[in-house]
mmCIF file of C-alpha atoms and ligand atoms in Angstrom:
data_model
loop_
_atom_site.group_PDB
_atom_site.id
_atom_site.type_symbol
_atom_site.label_atom_id
_atom_site.label_comp_id
_atom_site.label_asym_id
_atom_site.label_seq_id
_atom_site.Cartn_x
_atom_site.Cartn_y
_atom_site.Cartn_z
ATOM 1 C CA MET A 11 -0.207 23.972 -3.757
ATOM 2 C CA ASP A 12 -0.212 23.150 0.000
ATOM 3 C CA GLU A 13 3.377 22.972 1.285
ATOM 4 C CA SER A 14 2.368 20.191 3.620
ATOM 5 C CA PRO A 15 4.328 17.178 2.677
ATOM 6 C CA ILE A 16 0.982 14.830 3.233
ATOM 7 C CA LEU A 17 -2.336 15.807 2.499
ATOM 8 C CA VAL A 18 -5.327 14.208 4.216
ATOM 9 C CA ASP A 19 -8.801 14.369 2.868
ATOM 10 C CA GLN A 20 -11.653 12.908 4.915
ATOM 11 C CA ARG A 21 -14.395 11.083 2.789
ATOM 12 C CA ALA A 22 -17.317 9.102 4.101
ATOM 13 C CA GLY A 23 -15.770 6.064 5.826
ATOM 14 C CA TYR A 24 -12.249 6.429 4.332
ATOM 15 C CA ARG A 25 -9.346 8.810 3.773
ATOM 16 C CA VAL A 26 -7.344 9.925 0.790
ATOM 17 C CA VAL A 27 -3.850 10.574 2.097
ATOM 18 C CA THR A 28 -1.585 12.267 -0.849
ATOM 19 C CA LEU A 29 2.037 12.306 -0.885
ATOM 20 C CA ASN A 30 2.875 16.093 -1.600
ATOM 21 C CA ARG A 31 6.305 17.241 -2.912
ATOM 22 C CA PRO A 32 5.144 17.143 -6.717
ATOM 23 C CA GLN A 33 8.242 19.329 -7.273
ATOM 24 C CA ARG A 34 10.595 15.994 -6.359
ATOM 25 C CA LEU A 35 8.049 13.574 -7.536
ATOM 26 C CA ASN A 36 6.930 13.043 -4.013
ATOM 27 C CA ALA A 37 10.630 11.758 -2.831
ATOM 28 C CA PHE A 38 10.555 10.821 0.839
ATOM 29 C CA THR A 39 12.261 13.358 3.196
ATOM 30 C CA GLU A 40 12.366 12.743 7.030
ATOM 31 C CA ALA A 41 9.560 15.442 7.242
ATOM 32 C CA MET A 42 7.327 13.389 4.804
ATOM 33 C CA HIS A 43 7.871 9.920 6.778
ATOM 34 C CA ARG A 44 6.902 11.679 9.847
ATOM 35 C CA ALA A 45 3.544 13.452 8.436
ATOM 36 C CA LEU A 46 2.771 10.108 6.551
ATOM 37 C CA MET A 47 3.277 8.408 9.839
ATOM 38 C CA ALA A 48 1.184 10.797 11.839
ATOM 39 C CA ALA A 49 -1.510 10.504 8.978
ATOM 40 C CA LEU A 50 -1.845 6.694 9.194
ATOM 41 C CA VAL A 51 -1.577 6.591 13.056
ATOM 42 C CA GLU A 52 -4.631 9.033 13.151
ATOM 43 C CA ALA A 53 -6.552 7.032 10.466
ATOM 44 C CA GLU A 54 -5.937 3.641 12.643
ATOM 45 C CA ALA A 55 -7.534 5.769 15.560
ATOM 46 C CA ASP A 56 -10.628 6.871 13.777
ATOM 47 C CA THR A 57 -13.321 4.214 14.123
ATOM 48 C CA ASN A 58 -15.364 5.597 11.268
ATOM 49 C CA CYS A 59 -12.171 5.282 8.972
ATOM 50 C CA ARG A 60 -12.679 1.871 7.097
ATOM 51 C CA ALA A 61 -10.335 2.393 4.118
ATOM 52 C CA LEU A 62 -7.689 4.313 2.946
ATOM 53 C CA LEU A 63 -6.315 5.540 -0.314
ATOM 54 C CA LEU A 64 -2.959 6.578 -0.932
ATOM 55 C CA THR A 65 -1.533 8.774 -4.103
ATOM 56 C CA GLY A 66 0.703 10.890 -5.239
ATOM 57 C CA ALA A 67 0.566 15.087 -6.220
ATOM 58 C CA GLY A 68 1.590 16.019 -9.358
ATOM 59 C CA ARG A 69 2.690 13.679 -12.329
ATOM 60 C CA GLY A 70 4.612 11.100 -10.051
ATOM 61 C CA PHE A 71 3.505 8.799 -7.353
ATOM 62 C CA CYS A 72 6.796 8.634 -5.170
ATOM 63 C CA ALA A 73 10.431 8.375 -6.403
ATOM 64 C CA GLY A 74 11.663 6.771 -3.163
ATOM 65 C CA GLN A 75 14.080 8.214 -1.209
ATOM 66 C CA ASP A 76 14.913 12.237 -1.647
ATOM 67 C CA LEU A 77 18.421 11.716 -2.832
ATOM 68 C CA ALA A 78 19.377 15.511 -2.171
ATOM 69 C CA ASP A 79 19.270 14.575 1.366
ATOM 70 C CA ARG A 80 21.782 11.803 0.577
ATOM 71 C CA ILE A 81 24.274 14.239 -1.149
ATOM 72 C CA ALA A 82 23.820 16.559 1.350
ATOM 73 C CA SER A 83 25.630 14.536 4.034
ATOM 74 C CA GLY A 84 28.880 15.105 1.833
ATOM 75 C CA ASP A 85 31.812 12.689 2.503
ATOM 76 C CA THR A 86 30.149 11.599 5.834
ATOM 77 C CA LYS A 87 28.669 7.810 5.001
ATOM 78 C CA PRO A 88 25.124 7.672 5.878
ATOM 79 C CA ASP A 89 23.684 4.896 7.905
ATOM 80 C CA LEU A 90 21.052 3.665 5.562
ATOM 81 C CA GLY A 91 20.309 1.066 8.013
ATOM 82 C CA HIS A 92 19.296 3.656 10.472
ATOM 83 C CA THR A 93 16.759 5.392 8.079
ATOM 84 C CA ILE A 94 15.351 1.932 7.002
ATOM 85 C CA GLY A 95 14.905 0.865 10.399
ATOM 86 C CA THR A 96 13.330 4.204 11.676
ATOM 87 C CA PHE A 97 11.276 5.218 8.733
ATOM 88 C CA TYR A 98 10.601 2.858 5.728
ATOM 89 C CA ASN A 99 10.237 -0.477 7.701
ATOM 90 C CA PRO A 100 7.693 1.015 10.397
ATOM 91 C CA LEU A 101 5.536 2.555 7.365
ATOM 92 C CA VAL A 102 5.550 -1.037 5.497
ATOM 93 C CA ARG A 103 4.732 -2.668 8.841
ATOM 94 C CA LYS A 104 2.078 0.073 9.550
ATOM 95 C CA LEU A 105 0.509 -0.210 5.974
ATOM 96 C CA ARG A 106 0.240 -3.920 6.402
ATOM 97 C CA GLY A 107 -1.125 -3.774 9.987
ATOM 98 C CA LEU A 108 -3.914 -1.236 9.337
ATOM 99 C CA PRO A 109 -7.227 -2.292 10.690
ATOM 100 C CA PHE A 110 -8.916 -1.459 7.089
ATOM 101 C CA PRO A 111 -7.725 -2.018 3.510
ATOM 102 C CA VAL A 112 -5.404 0.372 1.834
ATOM 103 C CA VAL A 113 -5.492 0.948 -1.902
ATOM 104 C CA ALA A 114 -2.920 2.744 -3.847
ATOM 105 C CA ALA A 115 -3.852 4.806 -6.731
ATOM 106 C CA VAL A 116 -0.354 5.141 -8.518
ATOM 107 C CA ASN A 117 -0.703 8.123 -10.723
ATOM 108 C CA GLY A 118 2.687 8.333 -12.428
ATOM 109 C CA VAL A 119 6.385 7.005 -11.944
ATOM 110 C CA ALA A 120 6.739 4.850 -8.758
ATOM 111 C CA ALA A 121 10.482 4.330 -8.106
ATOM 112 C CA GLY A 122 12.705 3.149 -5.437
ATOM 113 C CA ALA A 123 11.130 2.636 -2.044
ATOM 114 C CA GLY A 124 8.207 4.549 -3.858
ATOM 115 C CA ALA A 125 7.300 1.550 -5.796
ATOM 116 C CA ASN A 126 7.463 -0.939 -3.009
ATOM 117 C CA ILE A 127 5.469 1.031 -0.548
ATOM 118 C CA ALA A 128 2.579 0.878 -3.547
ATOM 119 C CA LEU A 129 3.166 -2.930 -3.427
ATOM 120 C CA ALA A 130 2.502 -3.326 0.559
ATOM 121 C CA CYS A 131 -0.812 -1.723 -0.148
ATOM 122 C CA ASP A 132 -3.771 -4.112 -0.464
ATOM 123 C CA ILE A 133 -4.751 -3.115 -3.881
ATOM 124 C CA VAL A 134 -2.594 -1.474 -6.277
ATOM 125 C CA LEU A 135 -4.218 0.481 -9.234
ATOM 126 C CA ALA A 136 -2.246 2.489 -11.625
ATOM 127 C CA GLY A 137 -2.810 4.959 -14.377
ATOM 128 C CA ARG A 138 -1.769 3.692 -17.664
ATOM 129 C CA GLY A 139 0.887 6.490 -17.979
ATOM 130 C CA ALA A 140 2.465 5.164 -14.463
ATOM 131 C CA ASN A 141 5.366 3.082 -14.341
ATOM 132 C CA PHE A 142 7.285 1.011 -11.634
ATOM 133 C CA VAL A 143 11.156 1.145 -11.189
ATOM 134 C CA GLN A 144 13.318 -0.710 -8.912
ATOM 135 C CA ALA A 145 15.737 2.225 -9.191
ATOM 136 C CA PHE A 146 18.033 0.456 -6.339
ATOM 137 C CA ALA A 147 20.541 -0.888 -8.711
ATOM 138 C CA LYS A 148 21.392 2.046 -10.520
ATOM 139 C CA ILE A 149 22.859 3.630 -7.013
ATOM 140 C CA GLY A 150 24.414 0.338 -5.494
ATOM 141 C CA LEU A 151 21.266 -0.196 -3.253
ATOM 142 C CA VAL A 152 18.976 -3.254 -2.917
ATOM 143 C CA PRO A 153 15.276 -3.135 -3.301
ATOM 144 C CA ASP A 154 14.109 -2.130 0.104
ATOM 145 C CA SER A 155 10.572 -1.368 1.848
ATOM 146 C CA GLY A 156 10.090 -5.145 1.169
ATOM 147 C CA GLY A 157 10.674 -5.158 -2.356
ATOM 148 C CA THR A 158 12.971 -8.273 -2.286
ATOM 149 C CA TRP A 159 10.038 -9.895 -0.272
ATOM 150 C CA PHE A 160 7.005 -8.654 -2.663
ATOM 151 C CA LEU A 161 8.614 -8.819 -6.263
ATOM 152 C CA PRO A 162 9.416 -12.731 -6.260
ATOM 153 C CA ARG A 163 6.086 -13.743 -4.521
ATOM 154 C CA LEU A 164 3.944 -11.330 -7.150
ATOM 155 C CA VAL A 165 5.984 -12.121 -10.278
ATOM 156 C CA GLY A 166 8.073 -14.991 -9.713
ATOM 157 C CA ALA A 167 12.092 -15.226 -9.394
ATOM 158 C CA ALA A 168 12.890 -14.599 -12.894
ATOM 159 C CA ARG A 169 10.998 -11.365 -13.370
ATOM 160 C CA ALA A 170 12.009 -10.275 -10.026
ATOM 161 C CA ARG A 171 15.569 -10.747 -10.853
ATOM 162 C CA GLY A 172 15.205 -8.693 -14.018
ATOM 163 C CA LEU A 173 13.189 -5.802 -12.530
ATOM 164 C CA ALA A 174 15.752 -5.766 -9.321
ATOM 165 C CA LEU A 175 18.905 -6.230 -11.443
ATOM 166 C CA LEU A 176 18.098 -4.027 -14.602
ATOM 167 C CA ALA A 177 16.083 -1.420 -12.777
ATOM 168 C CA GLU A 178 13.955 -0.791 -15.975
ATOM 169 C CA PRO A 179 10.705 0.955 -15.782
ATOM 170 C CA LEU A 180 7.554 -1.648 -16.092
ATOM 171 C CA SER A 181 4.578 -0.058 -17.461
ATOM 172 C CA ALA A 182 1.330 -0.232 -15.425
ATOM 173 C CA GLU A 183 -0.275 -2.387 -18.074
ATOM 174 C CA LYS A 184 2.885 -4.665 -18.045
ATOM 175 C CA ALA A 185 2.860 -4.472 -14.276
ATOM 176 C CA GLU A 186 -0.836 -5.733 -14.336
ATOM 177 C CA SER A 187 -0.077 -8.498 -17.002
ATOM 178 C CA TRP A 188 2.608 -9.550 -14.768
ATOM 179 C CA GLY A 189 0.447 -9.862 -11.621
ATOM 180 C CA LEU A 190 2.616 -7.059 -10.058
ATOM 181 C CA ILE A 191 -0.350 -5.003 -9.344
ATOM 182 C CA TRP A 192 -4.453 -5.320 -9.194
ATOM 183 C CA LYS A 193 -5.267 -3.232 -12.374
ATOM 184 C CA ALA A 194 -3.953 -0.602 -14.781
ATOM 185 C CA VAL A 195 -6.836 2.063 -15.652
ATOM 186 C CA ASP A 196 -7.211 5.102 -17.828
ATOM 187 C CA ASP A 197 -5.373 7.875 -16.107
ATOM 188 C CA ASP A 198 -8.293 10.250 -15.949
ATOM 189 C CA LYS A 199 -10.355 7.397 -14.240
ATOM 190 C CA LEU A 200 -7.841 6.531 -11.715
ATOM 191 C CA LEU A 201 -8.764 8.542 -8.831
ATOM 192 C CA SER A 202 -12.532 7.738 -9.162
ATOM 193 C CA GLU A 203 -11.943 4.094 -9.446
ATOM 194 C CA ALA A 204 -9.796 3.916 -6.488
ATOM 195 C CA GLU A 205 -12.291 6.027 -4.752
ATOM 196 C CA LYS A 206 -14.897 3.621 -5.538
ATOM 197 C CA LEU A 207 -13.110 0.964 -4.175
ATOM 198 C CA CYS A 208 -12.597 2.581 -0.986
ATOM 199 C CA ALA A 209 -16.289 3.509 -0.646
ATOM 200 C CA GLN A 210 -16.853 -0.354 -1.192
ATOM 201 C CA PHE A 211 -14.354 -1.203 1.497
ATOM 202 C CA ALA A 212 -15.712 1.129 3.790
ATOM 203 C CA ALA A 213 -19.260 -0.327 3.758
ATOM 204 C CA GLY A 214 -17.580 -3.794 3.840
ATOM 205 C CA PRO A 215 -17.107 -6.265 6.834
ATOM 206 C CA THR A 216 -13.719 -4.309 7.859
ATOM 207 C CA TYR A 217 -12.476 -7.217 10.324
ATOM 208 C CA GLY A 218 -13.095 -9.692 7.757
ATOM 209 C CA LEU A 219 -11.372 -7.972 5.195
ATOM 210 C CA THR A 220 -8.195 -7.476 7.448
ATOM 211 C CA GLN A 221 -8.267 -11.046 8.373
ATOM 212 C CA ILE A 222 -8.065 -12.042 4.718
ATOM 213 C CA ARG A 223 -5.049 -9.971 4.356
ATOM 214 C CA ARG A 224 -3.463 -11.627 7.760
ATOM 215 C CA ALA A 225 -4.041 -15.044 6.568
ATOM 216 C CA LEU A 226 -2.688 -14.512 2.934
ATOM 217 C CA ASP A 227 0.601 -13.027 4.455
ATOM 218 C CA ALA A 228 0.817 -15.793 6.932
ATOM 219 C CA ALA A 229 0.511 -18.340 3.871
ATOM 220 C CA GLU A 230 3.708 -16.958 2.641
ATOM 221 C CA SER A 231 5.710 -18.846 5.114
ATOM 222 C CA ASN A 232 3.403 -21.361 6.699
ATOM 223 C CA THR A 233 3.125 -25.086 5.674
ATOM 224 C CA LEU A 234 -0.516 -26.138 4.672
ATOM 225 C CA ASP A 235 -1.029 -27.929 7.721
ATOM 226 C CA ALA A 236 -0.292 -24.704 9.636
ATOM 227 C CA GLN A 237 -2.421 -22.467 7.405
ATOM 228 C CA LEU A 238 -5.433 -24.840 7.719
ATOM 229 C CA ASP A 239 -5.184 -24.469 11.489
ATOM 230 C CA LEU A 240 -5.159 -20.807 11.087
ATOM 231 C CA GLU A 241 -8.057 -21.051 8.807
ATOM 232 C CA ARG A 242 -9.808 -22.819 11.117
ATOM 233 C CA ASP A 243 -9.060 -20.229 13.941
ATOM 234 C CA THR A 244 -9.655 -17.253 11.746
ATOM 235 C CA GLN A 245 -12.785 -18.401 10.560
ATOM 236 C CA ARG A 246 -14.034 -18.937 13.991
ATOM 237 C CA ALA A 247 -13.141 -15.471 14.803
ATOM 238 C CA CYS A 248 -14.806 -14.181 11.726
ATOM 239 C CA GLY A 249 -17.812 -16.444 12.408
ATOM 240 C CA ALA A 250 -18.500 -15.047 15.699
ATOM 241 C CA SER A 251 -18.255 -11.615 14.198
ATOM 242 C CA PRO A 252 -21.611 -9.199 14.048
ATOM 243 C CA ASP A 253 -20.742 -8.746 10.253
ATOM 244 C CA TYR A 254 -20.812 -12.459 9.623
ATOM 245 C CA ALA A 255 -24.235 -12.760 11.217
ATOM 246 C CA GLU A 256 -25.648 -9.529 9.240
ATOM 247 C CA GLY A 257 -24.199 -11.126 6.035
ATOM 248 C CA VAL A 258 -26.075 -14.245 6.462
ATOM 249 C CA ARG A 259 -29.138 -12.437 7.462
ATOM 250 C CA ALA A 260 -28.759 -10.179 4.456
ATOM 251 C CA PHE A 261 -28.322 -12.834 2.232
ATOM 252 C CA MET A 262 -31.246 -14.912 3.454
ATOM 253 C CA GLU A 263 -33.523 -11.695 3.247
ATOM 254 C CA LYS A 264 -32.475 -10.802 -0.363
ATOM 255 C CA ARG A 265 -31.258 -7.299 0.515
ATOM 256 C CA PRO A 266 -28.023 -5.524 0.939
ATOM 257 C CA PRO A 267 -26.082 -5.922 4.282
ATOM 258 C CA ASN A 268 -25.201 -3.265 6.801
ATOM 259 C CA PHE A 269 -21.826 -4.018 8.102
ATOM 260 C CA ILE A 270 -20.464 -2.173 11.069
ATOM 261 C CA GLY A 271 -16.953 -3.277 10.566
ATOM 262 C CA ARG A 272 -15.971 -4.461 13.941
ATOM 263 C CA PRO A 273 -15.002 -8.003 15.394
ATOM 264 C CA GLU A 274 -17.577 -7.503 18.079
HETATM 265 O O1 T3D B 1 18.418 6.721 1.700
HETATM 266 C C1 T3D B 1 18.056 5.789 2.497
HETATM 267 O O2 T3D B 1 17.562 6.277 3.688
HETATM 268 C C2 T3D B 1 17.866 4.558 2.242
HETATM 269 C C3 T3D B 1 16.537 4.391 1.423
HETATM 270 C C4 T3D B 1 16.372 4.299 0.135
HETATM 271 C C5 T3D B 1 15.124 4.112 -0.376
HETATM 272 C C6 T3D B 1 15.164 4.684 -2.049
HETATM 273 O O3 T3D B 1 14.127 4.834 -2.485
HETATM 274 S S1 T3D B 1 16.588 4.485 -2.947
HETATM 275 C C7 T3D B 1 16.101 4.917 -4.461
HETATM 276 C C8 T3D B 1 16.027 6.355 -4.583
HETATM 277 N N1 T3D B 1 15.115 6.793 -5.750
HETATM 278 C C9 T3D B 1 15.903 6.617 -7.183
HETATM 279 O O4 T3D B 1 17.101 6.343 -7.302
HETATM 280 C C10 T3D B 1 14.917 7.357 -8.369
HETATM 281 C C11 T3D B 1 15.739 8.679 -8.587
HETATM 282 N N2 T3D B 1 14.553 9.187 -9.669
HETATM 283 C C12 T3D B 1 14.753 8.666 -10.899
HETATM 284 O O5 T3D B 1 15.402 7.719 -11.371
HETATM 285 C C13 T3D B 1 13.707 9.480 -11.979
HETATM 286 O O6 T3D B 1 13.581 10.815 -11.602
HETATM 287 C C14 T3D B 1 12.658 8.828 -12.277
HETATM 288 C C15 T3D B 1 12.846 7.758 -12.981
HETATM 289 C C16 T3D B 1 11.851 8.544 -10.863
HETATM 290 C C17 T3D B 1 11.551 10.001 -12.909
HETATM 291 O O7 T3D B 1 12.235 10.435 -14.140
HETATM 292 P P1 T3D B 1 11.833 11.710 -14.820
HETATM 293 O O8 T3D B 1 12.676 11.705 -15.912
HETATM 294 O O9 T3D B 1 10.385 11.409 -15.115
HETATM 295 O O10 T3D B 1 11.655 12.659 -13.879
HETATM 296 P P2 T3D B 1 13.367 13.387 -13.496
HETATM 297 O O11 T3D B 1 13.117 14.754 -14.339
HETATM 298 O O12 T3D B 1 14.220 12.809 -13.317
HETATM 299 O O13 T3D B 1 12.795 14.079 -12.021
HETATM 300 C C18 T3D B 1 11.943 15.210 -11.926
HETATM 301 C C19 T3D B 1 12.287 15.910 -10.579
HETATM 302 O O14 T3D B 1 12.431 15.333 -9.663
HETATM 303 C C20 T3D B 1 14.000 16.425 -10.959
HETATM 304 O O15 T3D B 1 14.170 17.651 -10.333
HETATM 305 P P3 T3D B 1 14.617 18.956 -11.274
HETATM 306 O O16 T3D B 1 15.692 18.595 -12.351
HETATM 307 O O17 T3D B 1 13.260 19.199 -11.952
HETATM 308 O O18 T3D B 1 14.915 19.997 -9.967
HETATM 309 C C21 T3D B 1 14.606 15.295 -10.162
HETATM 310 O O19 T3D B 1 15.890 15.289 -9.756
HETATM 311 C C22 T3D B 1 13.660 15.247 -8.968
HETATM 312 N N3 T3D B 1 13.869 13.900 -8.329
HETATM 313 C C23 T3D B 1 13.361 12.391 -8.788
HETATM 314 N N4 T3D B 1 13.550 11.587 -8.070
HETATM 315 C C24 T3D B 1 14.348 12.294 -7.066
HETATM 316 C C25 T3D B 1 14.329 13.649 -7.153
HETATM 317 N N5 T3D B 1 15.079 14.211 -6.317
HETATM 318 C C26 T3D B 1 15.472 13.810 -5.368
HETATM 319 N N6 T3D B 1 15.406 12.294 -4.930
HETATM 320 C C27 T3D B 1 14.881 11.645 -5.873
HETATM 321 N N7 T3D B 1 14.680 10.492 -5.658
#
């Protein structure tokens, strides 16, 4: 097994990024944070990259913060606000702001920040053997990496409270039926299904797709009035894009569109 904490594989039009500390269920160390951020920045700078697949090596997706690093600090009180501000929050912001869709392929347990980083992705697929655990309450913490924001919005207040306060594992199938994730799929089909989605996105109208994400995120805090204005402005920008022109032409000519993925 490669020792690098993050593996990057190039595919036609997208990248597969794998969290690679399987012996610790891909728990986050500073080195893994830095390598993951570098991989995302590099993908963002590559104009040929039009989707990203995030998954984990081994039997887990990600077990959140590596707690061995916390015990190592002994009696010294760690400043968790510092690590959240330096690593976890920038990671969630980066995932949410990438100029292409991000697909999480949750291949096993997703715990603590690992669960919420999956939820920050645009589409979450999970193998039927996977589960999601808001493990924070078990160690006296609160759901971070956007957990307190994502959970009530995705599953409603009562289920969000139950998940956060009880820290019980939620199976992939229940996560799908609760609306926490897009789909639970057979474990042996997880990667191929996620790659299929990425290939679809990589051939899609990338600019328009990211504008959909932006509009849906804005809707979380906008009034209907403000959202209608945002839809008008976003549609104006999308309507001026070459992909819109191509999409309409292709429809009228009864052929598949050939999108370039850029706003101009
Ligand atoms: O600190 C900050 O900067 C603040 C930010 C916090 C963000 C957070 O994510 S806080 C939450 C941290 N994560 C957890 O509390 C989850 C801890 N892990 C677990 O509860 C369980 O391991 C799982 C439910 C994820 C999986 O259980 P299971 O039974 O499938 O596996 P296991 O046997 O517990 O784990 C396998 C190995 O991975 C084991 O090592 P060993 O005994 O084989 O040498 C275990 O210690 C290790 N491991 C799992 N999670 C972590 C970990 N090692 C370090 N840190 C972990 N988070």
